[in-house]
mmCIF file of C-alpha atoms in Angstrom:
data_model
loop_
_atom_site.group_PDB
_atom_site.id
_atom_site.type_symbol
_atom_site.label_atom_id
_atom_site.label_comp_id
_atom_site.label_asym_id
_atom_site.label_seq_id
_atom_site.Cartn_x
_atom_site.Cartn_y
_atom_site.Cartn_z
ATOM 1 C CA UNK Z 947 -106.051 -76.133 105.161
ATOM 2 C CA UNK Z 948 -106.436 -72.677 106.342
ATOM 3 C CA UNK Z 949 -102.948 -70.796 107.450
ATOM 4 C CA UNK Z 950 -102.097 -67.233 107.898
ATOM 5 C CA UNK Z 951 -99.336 -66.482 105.609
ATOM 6 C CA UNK Z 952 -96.535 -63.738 106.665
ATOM 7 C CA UNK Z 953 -94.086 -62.727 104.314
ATOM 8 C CA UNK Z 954 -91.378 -60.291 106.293
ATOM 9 C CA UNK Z 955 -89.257 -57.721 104.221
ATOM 10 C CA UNK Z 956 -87.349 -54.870 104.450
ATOM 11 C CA UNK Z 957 -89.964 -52.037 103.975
ATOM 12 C CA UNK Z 958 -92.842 -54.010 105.468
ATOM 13 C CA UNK Z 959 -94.756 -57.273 106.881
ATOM 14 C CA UNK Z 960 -97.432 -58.355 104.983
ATOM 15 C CA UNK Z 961 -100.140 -61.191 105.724
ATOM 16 C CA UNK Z 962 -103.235 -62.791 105.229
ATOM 17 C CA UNK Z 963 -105.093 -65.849 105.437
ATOM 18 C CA UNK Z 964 -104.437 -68.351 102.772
ATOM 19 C CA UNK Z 965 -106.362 -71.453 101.446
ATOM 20 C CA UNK Z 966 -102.928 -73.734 101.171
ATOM 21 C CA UNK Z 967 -104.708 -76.336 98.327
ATOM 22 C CA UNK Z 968 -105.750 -73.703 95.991
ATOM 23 C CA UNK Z 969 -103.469 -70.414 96.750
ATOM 24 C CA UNK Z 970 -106.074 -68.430 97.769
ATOM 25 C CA UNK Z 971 -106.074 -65.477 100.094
ATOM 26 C CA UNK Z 972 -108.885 -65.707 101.890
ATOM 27 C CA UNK Z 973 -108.983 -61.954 102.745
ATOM 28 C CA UNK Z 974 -107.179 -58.747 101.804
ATOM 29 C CA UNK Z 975 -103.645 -58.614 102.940
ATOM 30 C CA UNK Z 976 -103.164 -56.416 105.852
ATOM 31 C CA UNK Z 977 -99.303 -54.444 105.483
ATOM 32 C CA UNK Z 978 -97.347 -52.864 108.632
ATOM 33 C CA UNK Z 979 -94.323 -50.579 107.198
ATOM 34 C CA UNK Z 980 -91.081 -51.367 109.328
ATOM 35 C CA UNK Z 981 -87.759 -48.883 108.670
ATOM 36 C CA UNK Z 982 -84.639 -51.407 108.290
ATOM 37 C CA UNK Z 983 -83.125 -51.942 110.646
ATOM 38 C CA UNK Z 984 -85.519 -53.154 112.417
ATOM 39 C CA UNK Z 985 -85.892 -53.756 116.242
ATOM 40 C CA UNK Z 986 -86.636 -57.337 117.622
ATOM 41 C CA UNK Z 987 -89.467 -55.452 119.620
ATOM 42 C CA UNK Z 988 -90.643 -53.406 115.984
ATOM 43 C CA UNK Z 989 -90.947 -56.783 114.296
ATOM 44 C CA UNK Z 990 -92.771 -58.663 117.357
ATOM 45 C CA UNK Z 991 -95.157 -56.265 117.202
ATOM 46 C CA UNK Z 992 -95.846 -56.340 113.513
ATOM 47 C CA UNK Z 993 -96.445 -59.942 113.614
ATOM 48 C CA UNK Z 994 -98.889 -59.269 116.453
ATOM 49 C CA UNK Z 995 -100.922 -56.592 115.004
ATOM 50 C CA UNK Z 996 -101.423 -59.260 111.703
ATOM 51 C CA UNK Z 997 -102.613 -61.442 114.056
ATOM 52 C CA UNK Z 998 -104.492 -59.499 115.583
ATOM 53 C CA UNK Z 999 -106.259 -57.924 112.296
ATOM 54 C CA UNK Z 1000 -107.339 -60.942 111.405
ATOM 55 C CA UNK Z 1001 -108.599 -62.636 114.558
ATOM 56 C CA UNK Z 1002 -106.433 -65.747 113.996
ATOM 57 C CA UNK Z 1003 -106.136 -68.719 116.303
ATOM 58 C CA UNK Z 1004 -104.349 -71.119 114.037
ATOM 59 C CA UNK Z 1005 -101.076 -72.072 112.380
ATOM 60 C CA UNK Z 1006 -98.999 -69.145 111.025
ATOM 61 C CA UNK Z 1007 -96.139 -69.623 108.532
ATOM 62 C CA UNK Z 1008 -93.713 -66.870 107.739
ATOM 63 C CA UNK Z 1009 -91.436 -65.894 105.093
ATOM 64 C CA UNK Z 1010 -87.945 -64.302 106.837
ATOM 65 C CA UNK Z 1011 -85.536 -62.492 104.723
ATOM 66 C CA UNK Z 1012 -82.643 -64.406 105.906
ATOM 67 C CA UNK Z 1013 -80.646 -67.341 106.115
ATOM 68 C CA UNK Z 1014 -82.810 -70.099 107.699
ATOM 69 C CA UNK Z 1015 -82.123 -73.094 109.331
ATOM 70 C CA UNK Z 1016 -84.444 -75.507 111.836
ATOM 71 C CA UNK Z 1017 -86.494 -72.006 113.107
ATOM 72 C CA UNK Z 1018 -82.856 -70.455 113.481
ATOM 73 C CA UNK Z 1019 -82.066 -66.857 111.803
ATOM 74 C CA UNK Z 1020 -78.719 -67.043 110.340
ATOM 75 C CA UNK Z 1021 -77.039 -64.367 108.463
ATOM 76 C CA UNK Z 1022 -79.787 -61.305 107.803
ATOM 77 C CA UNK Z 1023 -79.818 -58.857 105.261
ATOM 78 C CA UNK Z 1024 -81.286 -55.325 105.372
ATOM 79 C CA UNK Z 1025 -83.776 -56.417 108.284
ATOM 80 C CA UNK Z 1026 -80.616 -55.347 110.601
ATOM 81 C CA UNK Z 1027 -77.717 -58.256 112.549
ATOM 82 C CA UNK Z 1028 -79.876 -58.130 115.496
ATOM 83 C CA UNK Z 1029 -82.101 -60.973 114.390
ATOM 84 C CA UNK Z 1030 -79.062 -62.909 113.739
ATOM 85 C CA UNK Z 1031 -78.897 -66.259 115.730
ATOM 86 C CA UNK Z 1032 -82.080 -66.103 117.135
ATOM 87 C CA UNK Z 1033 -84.356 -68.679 117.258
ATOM 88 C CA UNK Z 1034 -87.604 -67.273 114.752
ATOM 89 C CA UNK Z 1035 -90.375 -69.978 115.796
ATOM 90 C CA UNK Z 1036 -89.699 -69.185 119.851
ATOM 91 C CA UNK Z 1037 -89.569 -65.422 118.822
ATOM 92 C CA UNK Z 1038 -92.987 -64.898 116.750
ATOM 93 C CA UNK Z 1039 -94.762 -67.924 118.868
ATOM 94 C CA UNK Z 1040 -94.563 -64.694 121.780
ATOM 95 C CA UNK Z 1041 -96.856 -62.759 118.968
ATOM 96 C CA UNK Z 1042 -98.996 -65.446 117.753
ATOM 97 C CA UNK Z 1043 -99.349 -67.569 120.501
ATOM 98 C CA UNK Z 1044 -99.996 -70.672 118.344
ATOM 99 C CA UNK Z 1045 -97.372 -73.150 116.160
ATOM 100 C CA UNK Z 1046 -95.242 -71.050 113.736
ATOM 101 C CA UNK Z 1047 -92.865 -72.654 111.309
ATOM 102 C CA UNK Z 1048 -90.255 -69.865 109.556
ATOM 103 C CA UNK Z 1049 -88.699 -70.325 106.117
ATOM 104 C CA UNK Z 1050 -86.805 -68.045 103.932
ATOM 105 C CA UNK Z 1051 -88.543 -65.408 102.230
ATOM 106 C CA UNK Z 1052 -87.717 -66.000 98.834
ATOM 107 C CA UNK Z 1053 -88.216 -69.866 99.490
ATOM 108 C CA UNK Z 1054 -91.376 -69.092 100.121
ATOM 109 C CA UNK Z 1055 -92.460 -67.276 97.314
ATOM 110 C CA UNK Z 1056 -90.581 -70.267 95.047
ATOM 111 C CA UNK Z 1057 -92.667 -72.679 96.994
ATOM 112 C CA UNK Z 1058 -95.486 -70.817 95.938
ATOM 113 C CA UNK Z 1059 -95.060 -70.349 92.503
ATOM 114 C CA UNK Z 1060 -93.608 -73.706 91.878
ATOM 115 C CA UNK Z 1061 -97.143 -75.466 93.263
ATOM 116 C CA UNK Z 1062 -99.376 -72.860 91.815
ATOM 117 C CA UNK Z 1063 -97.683 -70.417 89.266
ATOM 118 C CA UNK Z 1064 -95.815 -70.141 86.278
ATOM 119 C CA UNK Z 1065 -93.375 -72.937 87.656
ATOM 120 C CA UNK Z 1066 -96.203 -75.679 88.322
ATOM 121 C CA UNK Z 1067 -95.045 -78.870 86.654
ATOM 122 C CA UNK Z 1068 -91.728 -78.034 85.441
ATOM 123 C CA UNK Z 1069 -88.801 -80.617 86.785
ATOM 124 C CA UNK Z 1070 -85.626 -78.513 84.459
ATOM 125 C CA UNK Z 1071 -83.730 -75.728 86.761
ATOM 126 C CA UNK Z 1072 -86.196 -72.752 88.190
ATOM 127 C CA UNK Z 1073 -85.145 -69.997 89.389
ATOM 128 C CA UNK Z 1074 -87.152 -67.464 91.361
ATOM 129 C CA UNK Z 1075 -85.888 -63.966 91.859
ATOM 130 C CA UNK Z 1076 -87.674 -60.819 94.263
ATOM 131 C CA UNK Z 1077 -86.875 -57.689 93.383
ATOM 132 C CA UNK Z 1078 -87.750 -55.697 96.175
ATOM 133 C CA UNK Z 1079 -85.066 -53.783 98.884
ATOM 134 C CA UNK Z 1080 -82.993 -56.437 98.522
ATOM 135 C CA UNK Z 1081 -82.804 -59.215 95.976
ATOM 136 C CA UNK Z 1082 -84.337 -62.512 97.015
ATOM 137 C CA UNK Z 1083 -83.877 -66.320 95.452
ATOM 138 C CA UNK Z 1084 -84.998 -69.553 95.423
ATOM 139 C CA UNK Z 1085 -83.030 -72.521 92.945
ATOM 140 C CA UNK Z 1086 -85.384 -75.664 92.263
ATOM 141 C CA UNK Z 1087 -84.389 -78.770 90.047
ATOM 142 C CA UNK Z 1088 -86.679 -81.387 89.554
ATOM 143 C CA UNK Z 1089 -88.933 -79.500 91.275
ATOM 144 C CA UNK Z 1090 -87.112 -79.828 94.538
ATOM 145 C CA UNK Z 1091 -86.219 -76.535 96.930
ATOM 146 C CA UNK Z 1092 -82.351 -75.864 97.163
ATOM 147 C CA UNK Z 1093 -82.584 -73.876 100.441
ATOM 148 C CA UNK Z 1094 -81.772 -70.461 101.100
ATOM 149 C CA UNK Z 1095 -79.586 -69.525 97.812
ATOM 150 C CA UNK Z 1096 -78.590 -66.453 98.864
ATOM 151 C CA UNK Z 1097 -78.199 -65.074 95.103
ATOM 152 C CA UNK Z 1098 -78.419 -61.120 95.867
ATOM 153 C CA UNK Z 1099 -75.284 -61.418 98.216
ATOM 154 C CA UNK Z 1100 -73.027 -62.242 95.101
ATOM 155 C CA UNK Z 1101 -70.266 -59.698 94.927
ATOM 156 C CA UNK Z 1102 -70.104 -57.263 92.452
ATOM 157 C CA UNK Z 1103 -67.770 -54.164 92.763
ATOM 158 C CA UNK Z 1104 -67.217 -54.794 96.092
ATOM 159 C CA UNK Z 1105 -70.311 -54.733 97.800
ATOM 160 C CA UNK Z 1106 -73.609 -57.554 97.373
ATOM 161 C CA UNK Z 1107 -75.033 -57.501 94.132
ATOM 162 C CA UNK Z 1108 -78.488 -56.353 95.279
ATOM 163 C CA UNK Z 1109 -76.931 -52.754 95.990
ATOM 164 C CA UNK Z 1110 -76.797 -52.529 92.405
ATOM 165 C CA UNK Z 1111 -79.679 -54.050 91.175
ATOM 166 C CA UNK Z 1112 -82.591 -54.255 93.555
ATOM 167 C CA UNK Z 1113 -85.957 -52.635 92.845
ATOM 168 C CA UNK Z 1114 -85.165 -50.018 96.328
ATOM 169 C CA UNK Z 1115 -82.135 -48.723 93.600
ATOM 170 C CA UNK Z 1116 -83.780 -47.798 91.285
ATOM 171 C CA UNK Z 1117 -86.038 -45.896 93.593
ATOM 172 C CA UNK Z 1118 -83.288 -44.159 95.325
ATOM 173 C CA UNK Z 1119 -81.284 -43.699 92.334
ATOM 174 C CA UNK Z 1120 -84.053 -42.352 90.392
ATOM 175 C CA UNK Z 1121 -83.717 -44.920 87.012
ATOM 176 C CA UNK Z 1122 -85.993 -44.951 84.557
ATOM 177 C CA UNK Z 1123 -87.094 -48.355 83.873
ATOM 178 C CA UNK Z 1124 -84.860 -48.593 80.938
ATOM 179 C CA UNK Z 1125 -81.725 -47.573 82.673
ATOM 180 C CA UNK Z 1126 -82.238 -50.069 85.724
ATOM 181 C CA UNK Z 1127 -82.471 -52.970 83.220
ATOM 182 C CA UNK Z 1128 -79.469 -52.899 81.787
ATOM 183 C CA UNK Z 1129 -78.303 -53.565 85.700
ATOM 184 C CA UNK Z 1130 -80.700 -56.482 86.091
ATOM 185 C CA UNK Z 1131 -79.328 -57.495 83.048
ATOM 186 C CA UNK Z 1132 -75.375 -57.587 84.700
ATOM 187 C CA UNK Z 1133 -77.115 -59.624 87.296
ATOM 188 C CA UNK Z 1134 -79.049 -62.202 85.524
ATOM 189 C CA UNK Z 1135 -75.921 -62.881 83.067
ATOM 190 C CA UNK Z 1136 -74.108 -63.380 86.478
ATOM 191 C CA UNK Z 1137 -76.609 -65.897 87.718
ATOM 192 C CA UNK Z 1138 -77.189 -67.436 84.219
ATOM 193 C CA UNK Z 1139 -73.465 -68.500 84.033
ATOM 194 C CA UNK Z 1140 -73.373 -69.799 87.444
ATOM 195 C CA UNK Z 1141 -76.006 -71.547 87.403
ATOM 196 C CA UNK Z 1142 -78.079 -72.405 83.361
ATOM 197 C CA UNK Z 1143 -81.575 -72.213 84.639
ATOM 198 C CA UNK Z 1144 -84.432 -72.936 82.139
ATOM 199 C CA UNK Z 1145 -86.900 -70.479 83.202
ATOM 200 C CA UNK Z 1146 -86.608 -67.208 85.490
ATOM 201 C CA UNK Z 1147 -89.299 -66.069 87.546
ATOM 202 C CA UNK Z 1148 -89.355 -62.464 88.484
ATOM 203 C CA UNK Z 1149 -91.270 -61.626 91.643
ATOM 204 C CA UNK Z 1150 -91.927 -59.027 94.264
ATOM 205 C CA UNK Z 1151 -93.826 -55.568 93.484
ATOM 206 C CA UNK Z 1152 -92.354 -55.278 89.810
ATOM 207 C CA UNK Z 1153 -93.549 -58.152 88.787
ATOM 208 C CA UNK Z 1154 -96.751 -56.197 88.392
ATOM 209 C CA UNK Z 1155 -95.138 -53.725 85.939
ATOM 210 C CA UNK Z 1156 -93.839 -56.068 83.938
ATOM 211 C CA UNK Z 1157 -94.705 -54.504 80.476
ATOM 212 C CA UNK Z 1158 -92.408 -51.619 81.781
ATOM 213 C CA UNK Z 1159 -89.234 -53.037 81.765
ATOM 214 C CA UNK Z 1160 -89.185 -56.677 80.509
ATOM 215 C CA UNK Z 1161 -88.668 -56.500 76.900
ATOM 216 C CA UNK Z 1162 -85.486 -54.931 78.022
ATOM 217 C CA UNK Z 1163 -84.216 -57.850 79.635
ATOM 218 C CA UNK Z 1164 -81.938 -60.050 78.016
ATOM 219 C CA UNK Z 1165 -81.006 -63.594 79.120
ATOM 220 C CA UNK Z 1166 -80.597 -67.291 77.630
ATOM 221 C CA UNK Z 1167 -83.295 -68.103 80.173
ATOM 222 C CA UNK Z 1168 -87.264 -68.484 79.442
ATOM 223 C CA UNK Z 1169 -87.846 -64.750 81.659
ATOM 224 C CA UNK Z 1170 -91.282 -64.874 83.181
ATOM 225 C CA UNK Z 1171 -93.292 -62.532 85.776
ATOM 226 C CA UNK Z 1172 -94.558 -64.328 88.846
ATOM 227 C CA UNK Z 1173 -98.049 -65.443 88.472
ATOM 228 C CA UNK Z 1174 -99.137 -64.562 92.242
ATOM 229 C CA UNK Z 1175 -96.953 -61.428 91.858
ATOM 230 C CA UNK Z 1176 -96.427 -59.986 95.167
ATOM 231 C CA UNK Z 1177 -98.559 -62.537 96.806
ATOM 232 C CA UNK Z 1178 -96.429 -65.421 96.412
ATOM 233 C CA UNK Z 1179 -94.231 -65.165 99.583
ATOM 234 C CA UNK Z 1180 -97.418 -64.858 101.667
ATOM 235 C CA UNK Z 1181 -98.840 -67.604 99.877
ATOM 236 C CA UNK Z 1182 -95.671 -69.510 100.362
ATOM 237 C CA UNK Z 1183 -95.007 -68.879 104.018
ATOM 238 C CA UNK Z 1184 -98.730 -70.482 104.320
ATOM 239 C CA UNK Z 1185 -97.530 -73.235 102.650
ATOM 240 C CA UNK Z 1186 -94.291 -73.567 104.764
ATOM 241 C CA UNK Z 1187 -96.525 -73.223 108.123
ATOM 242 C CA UNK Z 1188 -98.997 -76.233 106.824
#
C-alpha cells in the first residue's frame, strides 16, 4: 500500500511517499522549516504544500509531537499549547482533503523500526528514543506499542529532561559531542532504572553520526542507531495512516 508519510517536529515537517510492506520511500522527502511555536495556520499550510509537492490523492498518516489520543492533540511540547485539544484528523483533512489518521511522533518512528529496523523480531522491552528539539519515545514489549510514553518530559532539575539532553542543546549550548554524552548518559541511566529495556534505539538526525558520540554512551542496555535513521517517523506515520 502506497501512503504519504508526515512526520511533524519542532524545526520542520517532513514527508514523502512510502511503500508501507517494504519501508520504502518512494521519492525524496520534501522538508518545510516551521519556528516553534508554531501557528495552527503555519502548520496547515505545511501539510498542504507536502501534499501538494507530491501530487497526492490518497491516505496520509502523520507523526505529531504530542500526546495523542483517537485524532485528539493532548498535551504538546515545543510545537506551542495552541494545538492542544484539537482534533488533528479534522484539522490536516482541511490540507489534504483525503482520510488522515495522526499518531505520536515518536510512536511512529518505533512502529517503524520495530517492523523494519533494528527492532524487527524482538518480543524483550524496546525502547526507541529521538533526539531531535525535543526528546521523543516509544516503549514496546512483546512487540506491542505502549502509547505515547512521554519519556523527555521526566523532570530533572526542575524543568523536562529534554532541556538538558536533546540534540537542539547541544546545538545551542555549543557541546562537543563528548561533552553532550555524558548528559545523554544522566538520561538513559534515568530511563534504564525506570524502566530495564533490552535494547535502545537511538533515532532522529544523530542517529546518522553515530560513530561521533556512541562509544561514549554508557548503559546496561544493548544501545543501537536506528536503522531508517531519520526516516523512520515518516515511514511510521505511513504505517499509522494504512
Amino acid at each position: 500500500m502506497k501512503v504519504l508519510g508526515i512526520d511533524i517536529g519542532g524545526s520542520a515537517f517532513k514527508g514523502a511517499p512510502v511503500d508501507t510492506k517494504t519501508g520504502r520511500l518512494l521519492a525524496e522527502r520534501h522538508r518545510v522549516e516551521i519556528e516553534s511555536p508554531c501557528a495552527l495556520a503555519t502548520g496547515v499550510a505545511a501539510v498542504r504544500e507536502i501534499v501538494r509537492h507530491f501530487d497526492w490523492q490518497g491516505p496520509v498518516g502523520i507523526g505529531f509531537p504530542a500526546i495523542i489520543r483517537d485524532g485528539k492533540i493532548g498535551a504538546v511540547g515545543n510545537l506551542g499549547q495552541v494545538w492542544e485539544q484539537q482534533n488533528g484528523v479534522t484539522l490536516f483533512r482541511r490540507a489534504t482533503k483525503g482520510p488522515v489518521k495522526i499518531i505520536n511522533d515518536a510512536d511512529a518512528a518505533g512502529l517503524a523500526e520495530m517492523k523494519f529496523g533494528v527492532g524487527r523480531g524482538r518480543q524483550d522491552t524496546v525502547l526507541l528514543l529521538t533526539f531531535g528539539t525535543g526528546i521523543g519515545s516509544a516503549l514496546f514489549h512483546h512487540g506491542q506499542l505502549f502509547p505515547n510514553a512521554e519519556l523527555g518530559h521526566i523532570p530533572w532539575r526542575g524543568k523536562p529532561m529534554e532541556r538538558y539532553a536533546s540534540a537542539a542543546v547541544r546545538k545551542r549550548a555549543h557541546l562537543e559531542w563528548r561533552e553532550w554524552a555524558v548528559r545523554v548518559n544522566v538520561y538513559l541511566g534515568v530511563v534504564e532504572r525506570l524502566l530495564s529495556p533490552e535494547l535502545i534505539i537511538i533515532g532522529g538526525g544523530v542517529s546518522k553520526k553515530s560513530e561521533k558520540w556512541f562509544s561514549y554512551l554508557k548503559a546496561n542496555a544493548k544501545i543501537m542507531p536506528a536503522h531508517l535513521h531519520n526516516d523512520a517517523g515518516i515511514v511510521g506515520a505511513a504505517l499509522a495512516g494504512e
